[in-house]
Every structure is written in structure tokens, then in C-alpha cells.
XYZ file of N, CA and C in Angstrom:
483
model
N 0.851 -1.172 0.000
C 0.000 0.000 0.000
C 0.892 1.227 0.000
N 0.566 2.145 -0.850
C 1.334 3.379 -0.964
C 0.524 4.491 -0.318
N 1.187 5.197 0.584
C 0.525 6.313 1.240
C 0.970 7.572 0.525
N 0.035 8.302 -0.092
C 0.429 9.497 -0.825
C 0.936 10.566 0.135
N 1.830 11.350 -0.372
C 2.350 12.457 0.419
C 1.221 13.433 0.670
N 1.144 13.929 1.874
C 0.046 14.815 2.248
C 0.387 16.275 1.995
N 1.471 16.499 1.340
C 1.858 17.883 1.083
C 2.765 18.371 2.190
N 3.071 19.627 2.144
C 3.975 20.230 3.118
C 3.413 20.070 4.525
N 4.220 19.496 5.406
C 3.805 19.280 6.781
C 2.835 18.135 6.926
N 2.655 17.319 5.880
C 1.681 16.241 5.903
C 1.971 15.215 6.972
N 3.210 14.781 7.114
C 3.559 13.769 8.115
C 3.353 14.349 9.509
N 3.765 15.581 9.704
C 3.579 16.215 11.015
C 2.092 16.350 11.342
N 1.290 16.671 10.339
C -0.149 16.806 10.553
C -0.768 15.458 10.920
N -0.309 14.380 10.261
C -0.808 13.039 10.571
C -0.437 12.679 12.004
N 0.822 12.976 12.395
C 1.247 12.704 13.773
C 0.379 13.489 14.760
N 0.114 14.738 14.453
C -0.701 15.586 15.335
C -2.133 15.054 15.419
N -2.670 14.595 14.282
C -4.026 14.043 14.285
C -4.101 12.786 15.142
N -3.116 11.920 15.005
C -3.102 10.689 15.810
C -2.963 11.034 17.287
N -2.089 11.985 17.596
C -1.929 12.407 18.990
C -3.232 13.002 19.532
N -3.936 13.761 18.702
C -5.213 14.332 19.120
C -6.238 13.228 19.386
N -6.259 12.201 18.546
C -7.177 11.080 18.755
C -6.818 10.326 20.031
N -5.531 10.185 20.309
C -5.107 9.539 21.557
C -5.566 10.381 22.756
N -5.445 11.693 22.633
C -5.910 12.572 23.703
C -7.409 12.443 23.917
N -8.172 12.345 22.821
C -9.615 12.154 22.916
C -9.933 10.831 23.607
N -9.213 9.789 23.244
C -9.413 8.480 23.860
C -9.171 8.566 25.365
N -8.060 9.172 25.755
C -7.746 9.316 27.182
C -8.809 10.140 27.897
N -9.303 11.193 27.240
C -10.336 12.049 27.835
C -11.635 11.264 28.030
N -11.983 10.403 27.068
C -13.191 9.577 27.202
C -13.072 8.636 28.397
N -11.898 8.037 28.553
C -11.686 7.116 29.678
C -11.812 7.879 31.005
N -11.164 9.037 31.100
C -11.240 9.840 32.327
C -12.682 10.274 32.594
N -13.381 10.686 31.554
C -14.766 11.120 31.684
C -15.631 9.985 32.224
N -15.458 8.808 31.659
C -16.265 7.658 32.088
C -16.049 7.366 33.563
N -14.802 7.358 33.998
C -14.520 7.070 35.406
C -15.033 8.184 36.321
N -14.853 9.419 35.923
C -15.315 10.545 36.736
C -16.838 10.527 36.853
N -17.526 10.231 35.758
C -18.983 10.231 35.790
C -19.531 9.064 36.596
N -18.820 7.943 36.603
C -19.241 6.835 37.465
C -19.200 7.275 38.926
N -18.147 8.004 39.290
C -18.034 8.509 40.665
C -19.163 9.489 40.979
N -19.502 10.353 40.024
C -20.592 11.312 40.223
C -21.911 10.563 40.435
N -22.165 9.560 39.619
C -23.406 8.784 39.744
C -23.444 8.054 41.085
N -22.316 7.512 41.496
C -22.268 6.813 42.783
C -22.520 7.786 43.938
N -21.953 8.983 43.841
C -22.196 9.984 44.895
C -23.671 10.364 44.937
N -24.295 10.488 43.774
C -25.726 10.798 43.730
C -26.548 9.716 44.401
N -26.223 8.471 44.120
C -26.931 7.359 44.754
C -26.704 7.364 46.265
N -25.468 7.657 46.680
C -25.168 7.735 48.111
C -25.969 8.849 48.784
N -26.106 9.984 48.109
C -26.858 11.091 48.686
C -28.341 10.756 48.808
N -28.871 10.047 47.828
C -30.278 9.625 47.904
C -30.457 8.670 49.079
N -29.549 7.694 49.203
C -29.632 6.749 50.325
C -29.521 7.484 51.661
N -28.613 8.442 51.726
C -28.414 9.205 52.960
C -29.660 10.003 53.316
N -30.255 10.654 52.327
C -31.472 11.436 52.578
C -32.601 10.520 53.038
N -32.751 9.389 52.381
C -33.802 8.446 52.781
C -33.565 7.948 54.202
N -32.333 7.609 54.494
C -31.996 7.108 55.827
C -32.228 8.165 56.897
N -31.825 9.391 56.615
C -32.013 10.482 57.569
C -33.499 10.719 57.839
N -34.279 10.754 56.781
C -35.726 10.964 56.950
C -36.378 9.796 57.675
N -35.938 8.582 57.387
C -36.506 7.424 58.071
C -36.153 7.461 59.554
N -34.922 7.884 59.871
C -34.538 8.023 61.275
C -35.383 9.063 61.989
N -35.576 10.192 61.330
C -36.398 11.262 61.910
C -37.840 10.785 62.080
N -38.370 10.085 61.082
C -39.742 9.569 61.181
C -39.858 8.576 62.335
N -38.855 7.737 62.495
C -38.869 6.779 63.608
C -38.872 7.480 64.952
N -38.050 8.523 65.076
C -38.026 9.297 66.322
C -39.387 9.948 66.576
N -39.962 10.509 65.524
C -41.253 11.173 65.688
C -42.367 10.183 66.011
N -42.311 8.976 65.410
C -43.329 7.962 65.741
C -43.234 7.578 67.219
N -41.982 7.406 67.701
C -41.801 7.078 69.118
C -42.284 8.228 69.999
N -41.959 9.443 69.611
C -42.395 10.621 70.366
C -43.923 10.741 70.345
N -44.523 10.423 69.192
C -45.982 10.484 69.085
C -46.626 9.448 70.007
N -46.093 8.238 70.027
C -46.636 7.204 70.916
C -46.552 7.645 72.372
N -45.425 8.233 72.753
C -45.255 8.716 74.123
C -46.255 9.837 74.421
N -46.365 10.795 73.493
C -47.303 11.914 73.684
C -48.738 11.413 73.778
N -49.087 10.438 72.936
C -50.444 9.888 72.966
C -50.700 9.158 74.286
N -49.679 8.447 74.773
C -49.835 7.743 76.052
C -49.995 8.746 77.189
N -49.207 9.822 77.160
C -49.334 10.849 78.200
C -50.708 11.518 78.141
N -51.185 11.779 76.944
C -52.502 12.397 76.777
C -53.600 11.450 77.277
N -53.485 10.177 76.930
C -54.475 9.190 77.382
C -54.449 9.084 78.906
N -53.254 9.109 79.493
C -53.155 9.061 80.955
C -53.790 10.269 81.607
N -53.577 11.428 81.008
C -54.179 12.653 81.535
C -55.704 12.573 81.454
N -56.208 12.114 80.327
C -57.672 12.009 80.166
C -58.252 11.000 81.164
N -57.501 9.935 81.431
C -57.958 8.954 82.404
C -57.992 9.578 83.809
N -56.943 10.348 84.146
C -56.924 11.041 85.435
C -58.087 12.033 85.529
N -58.361 12.703 84.420
C -59.462 13.669 84.400
C -60.802 12.971 84.611
N -60.936 11.799 84.004
C -62.192 11.062 84.139
C -62.367 10.525 85.559
N -61.264 10.236 86.221
C -61.341 9.665 87.569
C -61.276 10.738 88.667
N -61.111 11.981 88.266
C -60.979 13.059 89.260
C -62.282 13.267 90.014
N -62.122 13.630 91.235
C -63.274 13.940 92.086
C -63.870 15.253 91.584
N -65.197 15.329 91.463
C -65.837 16.551 90.967
C -65.532 17.773 91.824
N -65.146 17.561 93.075
C -64.842 18.691 93.947
C -63.423 19.211 93.735
N -62.565 18.406 93.081
C -61.174 18.830 92.827
C -61.124 19.786 91.640
N -59.971 20.436 91.501
C -59.769 21.289 90.330
C -59.791 20.419 89.074
N -60.312 20.939 87.976
C -60.355 20.129 86.745
C -58.921 19.852 86.250
N -58.750 18.677 85.679
C -57.451 18.280 85.131
C -57.358 18.850 83.718
N -56.298 19.618 83.488
C -56.107 20.261 82.168
C -55.200 19.387 81.303
N -55.743 18.835 80.261
C -54.978 17.970 79.341
C -54.660 18.676 78.035
N -54.919 19.963 77.961
C -54.746 20.678 76.689
C -53.284 20.691 76.228
N -52.338 20.753 77.165
C -50.919 20.727 76.784
C -50.549 19.401 76.133
N -51.082 18.312 76.673
C -50.825 16.991 76.090
C -51.456 16.873 74.699
N -52.672 17.423 74.578
C -53.353 17.387 73.282
C -52.570 18.196 72.252
N -52.052 19.353 72.659
C -51.251 20.188 71.758
C -49.977 19.443 71.333
N -49.350 18.781 72.304
C -48.122 18.038 72.001
C -48.394 16.935 70.979
N -49.499 16.223 71.141
C -49.870 15.174 70.180
C -50.077 15.791 68.801
N -50.769 16.905 68.741
C -51.023 17.567 67.456
C -49.736 18.037 66.786
N -48.838 18.623 67.580
C -47.577 19.125 67.010
C -46.709 17.998 66.480
N -46.591 16.921 67.267
C -45.764 15.794 66.828
C -46.402 15.135 65.609
N -47.719 15.023 65.593
C -48.415 14.446 64.433
C -48.135 15.271 63.178
N -48.194 16.581 63.333
C -47.949 17.467 62.192
C -46.512 17.329 61.685
N -45.547 17.275 62.596
C -44.147 17.120 62.174
C -43.925 15.772 61.489
N -44.572 14.736 62.019
C -44.455 13.414 61.393
C -45.056 13.438 59.989
N -46.187 14.085 59.811
C -46.795 14.200 58.482
C -45.871 14.933 57.516
N -45.215 15.996 58.000
C -44.284 16.744 57.148
C -43.112 15.868 56.717
N -42.578 15.107 57.663
C -41.469 14.208 57.320
C -41.941 13.158 56.319
N -43.133 12.634 56.509
C -43.659 11.635 55.578
C -43.869 12.233 54.186
N -44.289 13.503 54.120
C -44.411 14.166 52.818
C -43.046 14.290 52.155
N -42.036 14.655 52.943
C -40.677 14.742 52.396
C -40.195 13.367 51.929
N -40.536 12.336 52.666
C -40.161 10.989 52.245
C -40.791 10.662 50.892
N -42.051 11.028 50.717
C -42.722 10.782 49.440
C -42.051 11.563 48.315
N -41.692 12.819 48.598
C -41.019 13.641 47.581
C -39.661 13.050 47.218
N -38.916 12.643 48.232
C -37.598 12.037 47.987
C -37.766 10.744 47.195
N -38.738 9.940 47.559
C -38.968 8.686 46.830
C -39.314 8.953 45.363
N -40.158 9.964 45.133
C -40.526 10.297 43.748
C -39.308 10.799 42.979
N -38.545 11.687 43.590
C -37.343 12.216 42.929
C -36.315 11.112 42.731
N -36.200 10.228 43.711
C -35.243 9.123 43.593
C -35.656 8.181 42.467
N -36.951 7.999 42.294
C -37.423 7.160 41.185
C -37.034 7.752 39.840
N -37.215 9.063 39.717
C -36.813 9.741 38.478
C -35.303 9.657 38.298
N -34.561 9.899 39.374
C -33.103 9.840 39.329
C -32.637 8.446 38.925
N -33.264 7.426 39.491
C -32.856 6.049 39.188
C -33.036 5.734 37.707
N -34.131 6.213 37.125
C -34.353 5.969 35.696
C -33.281 6.628 34.843
N -33.018 7.899 35.129
C -31.993 8.631 34.373
C -30.618 8.044 34.661
N -30.346 7.759 35.934
C -29.038 7.209 36.312
C -28.822 5.843 35.670
N -29.884 5.061 35.553
C -29.760 3.753 34.911
C -29.393 3.878 33.439
N -30.034 4.818 32.767
C -29.693 5.037 31.350
C -28.271 5.571 31.222
N -27.887 6.460 32.129
C -26.541 7.021 32.107
C -25.513 5.931 32.414
N -25.832 5.045 33.352
C -24.929 3.932 33.665
C -24.753 3.033 32.443
N -25.832 2.832 31.681
C -25.723 2.049 30.451
C -24.771 2.699 29.467
N -24.859 4.009 29.372
C -23.941 4.751 28.512
C -22.504 4.565 29.000
N -22.303 4.710 30.314
C -20.951 4.615 30.870
C -20.396 3.198 30.810
N -21.261 2.204 31.013
C -20.794 0.820 31.085
C -20.762 0.103 29.740
N -21.591 0.549 28.804
C -21.683 -0.153 27.526
C -21.202 0.690 26.347
N -21.851 1.831 26.157
C -21.590 2.637 24.963
C -20.199 3.261 24.955
N -19.813 3.906 26.052
C -18.497 4.556 26.060
C -17.348 3.560 25.910
N -17.347 2.427 26.627
C -16.252 1.470 26.404
C -16.189 0.973 24.948
N -17.362 0.794 24.332
C -17.387 0.381 22.922
C -16.773 1.468 22.039
N -17.128 2.720 22.328
C -16.560 3.831 21.546
C -15.058 3.935 21.783
N -14.626 3.710 23.030
C -13.198 3.754 23.341
C -12.454 2.665 22.570
N -13.033 1.465 22.500
C -12.413 0.365 21.756
C -12.322 0.695 20.270
N -13.395 1.249 19.727
C -13.383 1.620 18.309
C -12.343 2.693 18.036
N -12.242 3.651 18.928
C -11.260 4.715 18.766
C -9.845 4.160 18.891
N -9.617 3.259 19.843
C -8.297 2.638 20.000
C -7.929 1.841 18.748
N -8.906 1.131 18.183
C -8.645 0.359 16.955
C -8.316 1.305 15.800
N -9.036 2.404 15.691
C -8.769 3.388 14.646
C -7.363 3.966 14.802
N -6.994 4.287 16.024
C -5.652 4.827 16.287
C -4.593 3.799 15.886
N -4.817 2.542 16.244
C -3.855 1.484 15.881
C -3.714 1.366 14.371
N -4.838 1.417 13.655
C -4.776 1.328 12.185
C -4.046 2.537 11.608
N -4.317 3.721 12.149
C -3.629 4.916 11.652
C -2.128 4.849 11.925
N -1.763 4.350 13.103
C -0.338 4.225 13.416
C 0.332 3.197 12.508
N -0.383 2.115 12.223
C 0.177 1.102 11.323
C 0.348 1.680 9.921
N -0.647 2.450 9.494
C -0.569 3.082 8.176
C 0.577 4.088 8.141
N 0.761 4.802 9.192
C 1.827 5.805 9.269
C 3.194 5.142 9.170
N 3.326 3.936 9.718
C 4.610 3.235 9.691
C 4.975 2.724 8.294
N 3.916 2.568 7.481
C 4.181 2.122 6.114
C 4.954 3.202 5.364
N 5.896 2.786 4.643
C 6.652 3.767 3.872
C 6.443 3.457 2.400
N 6.429 4.499 1.634
C 6.255 4.325 0.200
C 7.484 3.613 -0.357
N 7.290 2.648 -1.246
C 8.457 1.956 -1.801
C 9.275 2.915 -2.653
N 10.559 2.764 -2.549
C 11.439 3.622 -3.352
C 11.565 3.038 -4.756
N 11.693 3.918 -5.770
C 11.796 3.425 -7.128
C 13.182 3.415 -7.611
């Protein structure tokens, strides 16, 4: 095979083109690894948010049970109080139950929002992972093969006459 002369600076231009393709290949590899780390951090943050909210919800459920038990105890004391005694005021316990219930509902709403957002993230992240795990390595292999063929072609020298 005879490689025609590329004109003035042709060999240098071919070397520069091959070097540029090698740089692109290296950049693709770095990009793939960096993006895998980004995706993993995103998944970790979703897990962390879910875990944090679940912990908070668990604390609030326990607090709600305690508040409800205290309120029930107060109401029982009020029901058993002697009519001649001062009335038993359970309004503070009732307020506490309402406040804890409201905070628990807010946390549960946030859990639903996080779950919905995480579902969307998982779909996009799954497609992106497919790109990173399947498509980019295939493109890197094709680019490496192209570079190898170009280097082999470059090594060919025109036969002397």
C-alpha cells in the first residue's frame, strides 16, 4: 500500500491528528470514570437522605406514641378526678400530640417527595450507567482500533523506485 504524500507538513499533521485522537481516547476514559463517581455519589446522597428521613420519622413515631400515652393518661386522670377537685387540664398533652403528628406528616411528605425524585433519578441514572458501562467502552475500543490502524498506516513507507 502506498501512502500518498500529504503535502507540506503532511507527516507532522498526521502525527498531530493521531496524537489528538489519543488525547480524545484518554479524555473519554477519564470522563467515564469521573462520571461513574458522580453517579455513585448521587446514589449515596439519595440513600443518605432516605436514611435520615426514616430516622427522623422513627423518632417522631416514638415521640408520638409517648405523647399519645401521656394524653391518654391525663384524660384517664381527668375522668377519675373527684368533681370537687380542680379540673385536670390535658390541653398541653393534646397540643403536644397535634404538634408531633404534624411534624411526622411533614417528614412523611418529604419521604414521598424524595422517593418520587429518587425514582426519576434512578431511571436517568440507569440510562446514564448504560452509557458509561456499555456505549463509552465500545466507543473507546473503536477509537483505539482506529488509532492502531492509523499508526500502522503511518509506519508504512512508500516503496522507493
